[in-house]
């Protein structure tokens, strides 16, 4: 079992204990007696041999894994929330020592027999410093636990909808405990005024001034020693890093312009963090979020294969064994270069988990081949001049529906409507060859659906609706662009401009569609029956080979003949 898992499990056991312990304080709102009764049950459970073993092992393991994690980290440049969690965690032993020494050593070392009333009485008798350090201790423990819980749960799909409710619980729980503690403390104060009550408490709990003095001395000693222990751990860590750094000859080449020395055993993420280079790492390098993923260049083959944790994480972004090796995609936090290595980041340094996770890579931004289709309604301006706005909206919506359904049924993605035009993308989730076929099939569907619209509007239209369509394929940058609600998946690049240009040429050429020869050829569909031309496109140096057709029906013929038609060379 890895250190992270060990820390998580031990942390959950401690959280269970702390949550129940805080719940012990709730009845204090009603009375000290009620609180004491509640505590008896809880005490029995955790004071049993099994309970004690579980609790102390979890405590030692958790503290040990935290110390180990801090000592072996090559860098402490971590996400802010994780830094807070570590700092609060390191503060806990220091703040809670008084409580632990009294609770654990009180009975076994000094022979005290304390129930909850006695503990509350002792804490309140200790004055403001005791109360403040106890309250601060509880707040720090709870904050540390809640941050840890959040860091763990945020990758669970069920968590976001429940987050608000859990946050309310996380706030209300310690507040109720604090209310119980204050109410019980007030009762103690009232009773303490009666000298005989305090005498009874001391007698029942076997509390003597000598024992209290000894306990105070031990607590003082441990409180002073703990910071020294921390100092020792951090100093040891620095010396170790210095030695590792000096002994390493490995270099990391990052984004073509950074050459960084790699400390022996450091991961790529740690190397970048050490050098102060921002790199996405939402989970803080625990192999859970995949935001740190990089594309490997030279030296990638020398890395050891992805382990189970890395493979599981990469599978969540739809990358599997072969793809991982063929695309050379790895998690920067899981790879430890032993030879010079070149890497390119795939996500922006400030990328959030939701932006990167459970989404295909084209959603987060990538350059890739795809097919772009542009369509425009012919003669729409003239048609709309003589109509009421309601009529125009009605007709346009029929047309948009026909276009939208045609694209979706063909397997494409309707990018946007622009005025009376539309832009669609094909080949986003399938090989581009299939995207080409889907785009051509879409032309046939547009023809059929538009014919249905025209039939339904036969009494309203002087002329049937007609469209001009341009289709081209090539490399484009695909990603979610925009801001807020207006952020959506789209493509930018020369292929988009060229497809739009082909569509605009339909009118002067007197054709219904112009499809680049790249699309026809990569589709594998028959195209011998279509006219081929070479045209010049503004902004392109070379002529573009295209196929044009006066009717969209011609493309139905293409797709009907399909691959078979091409193989036989028939038209
Ligand atoms: S930083 Fe989260 S997986 Fe690497």
mmCIF file with all atom_site columns, C-alpha atoms and ligand atoms in Angstrom, residues 79 82 154-155 269 273 279-293 309-310 313 316 330-334 353, ligand 1:
data_model
loop_
_atom_site.group_PDB
_atom_site.id
_atom_site.type_symbol
_atom_site.label_atom_id
_atom_site.label_alt_id
_atom_site.label_comp_id
_atom_site.label_asym_id
_atom_site.label_entity_id
_atom_site.label_seq_id
_atom_site.pdbx_PDB_ins_code
_atom_site.Cartn_x
_atom_site.Cartn_y
_atom_site.Cartn_z
_atom_site.occupancy
_atom_site.B_iso_or_equiv
_atom_site.pdbx_formal_charge
_atom_site.auth_seq_id
_atom_site.auth_comp_id
_atom_site.auth_asym_id
_atom_site.auth_atom_id
_atom_site.pdbx_PDB_model_num
ATOM   1  C  CA  . UNK A 1 79  ? -1.329  24.322 -4.358  1.00 0.00 ? 79  UNK A CA  1
ATOM   2  C  CA  . UNK A 1 82  ? -2.425  21.615 0.259   1.00 0.00 ? 82  UNK A CA  1
ATOM   3  C  CA  . UNK A 1 154 ? -13.299 16.560 -5.168  1.00 0.00 ? 154 UNK A CA  1
ATOM   4  C  CA  . UNK A 1 155 ? -12.376 13.895 -7.717  1.00 0.00 ? 155 UNK A CA  1
ATOM   5  C  CA  . UNK A 1 269 ? 6.550   18.077 -11.724 1.00 0.00 ? 269 UNK A CA  1
ATOM   6  C  CA  . UNK A 1 273 ? 8.178   23.385 -9.121  1.00 0.00 ? 273 UNK A CA  1
ATOM   7  C  CA  . UNK A 1 279 ? 2.670   23.836 -14.255 1.00 0.00 ? 279 UNK A CA  1
ATOM   8  C  CA  . UNK A 1 280 ? -0.900  22.580 -13.718 1.00 0.00 ? 280 UNK A CA  1
ATOM   9  C  CA  . UNK A 1 281 ? -1.158  20.158 -10.778 1.00 0.00 ? 281 UNK A CA  1
ATOM   10 C  CA  . UNK A 1 282 ? -4.595  20.384 -9.208  1.00 0.00 ? 282 UNK A CA  1
ATOM   11 C  CA  . UNK A 1 283 ? -4.155  17.313 -6.964  1.00 0.00 ? 283 UNK A CA  1
ATOM   12 C  CA  . UNK A 1 284 ? -0.695  18.428 -5.854  1.00 0.00 ? 284 UNK A CA  1
ATOM   13 C  CA  . UNK A 1 285 ? 1.134   15.555 -7.521  1.00 0.00 ? 285 UNK A CA  1
ATOM   14 C  CA  . UNK A 1 286 ? -0.895  12.639 -6.196  1.00 0.00 ? 286 UNK A CA  1
ATOM   15 C  CA  . UNK A 1 287 ? -1.645  11.122 -9.591  1.00 0.00 ? 287 UNK A CA  1
ATOM   16 C  CA  . UNK A 1 288 ? -5.367  11.753 -9.372  1.00 0.00 ? 288 UNK A CA  1
ATOM   17 C  CA  . UNK A 1 289 ? -6.259  14.814 -11.438 1.00 0.00 ? 289 UNK A CA  1
ATOM   18 C  CA  . UNK A 1 290 ? -4.234  14.328 -14.695 1.00 0.00 ? 290 UNK A CA  1
ATOM   19 C  CA  . UNK A 1 291 ? -3.894  18.113 -15.075 1.00 0.00 ? 291 UNK A CA  1
ATOM   20 C  CA  . UNK A 1 292 ? -0.099  17.757 -15.039 1.00 0.00 ? 292 UNK A CA  1
ATOM   21 C  CA  . UNK A 1 293 ? -0.037  15.591 -18.183 1.00 0.00 ? 293 UNK A CA  1
ATOM   22 C  CA  . UNK A 1 309 ? -1.984  4.719  -10.407 1.00 0.00 ? 309 UNK A CA  1
ATOM   23 C  CA  . UNK A 1 310 ? -0.907  6.583  -13.531 1.00 0.00 ? 310 UNK A CA  1
ATOM   24 C  CA  . UNK A 1 313 ? -5.678  8.324  -13.958 1.00 0.00 ? 313 UNK A CA  1
ATOM   25 C  CA  . UNK A 1 316 ? -10.147 8.717  -16.911 1.00 0.00 ? 316 UNK A CA  1
ATOM   26 C  CA  . UNK A 1 330 ? 2.367   10.836 -19.244 1.00 0.00 ? 330 UNK A CA  1
ATOM   27 C  CA  . UNK A 1 331 ? 1.714   12.480 -15.910 1.00 0.00 ? 331 UNK A CA  1
ATOM   28 C  CA  . UNK A 1 332 ? 4.485   14.888 -14.926 1.00 0.00 ? 332 UNK A CA  1
ATOM   29 C  CA  . UNK A 1 333 ? 4.020   13.972 -11.271 1.00 0.00 ? 333 UNK A CA  1
ATOM   30 C  CA  . UNK A 1 334 ? 4.570   10.227 -11.928 1.00 0.00 ? 334 UNK A CA  1
ATOM   31 C  CA  . UNK A 1 353 ? -9.829  20.070 -12.601 1.00 0.00 ? 353 UNK A CA  1
HETATM 32 S  S1  . LIG B 2 .   ? -0.655  16.641 -10.413 1.00 0.00 ? 1   LIG B S1  1
HETATM 33 FE FE1 . LIG B 2 .   ? -2.527  15.616 -10.379 1.00 0.00 ? 1   LIG B FE1 1
HETATM 34 S  S2  . LIG B 2 .   ? -2.105  13.856 -11.550 1.00 0.00 ? 1   LIG B S2  1
HETATM 35 FE FE2 . LIG B 2 .   ? -0.238  14.877 -11.541 1.00 0.00 ? 1   LIG B FE2 1
#
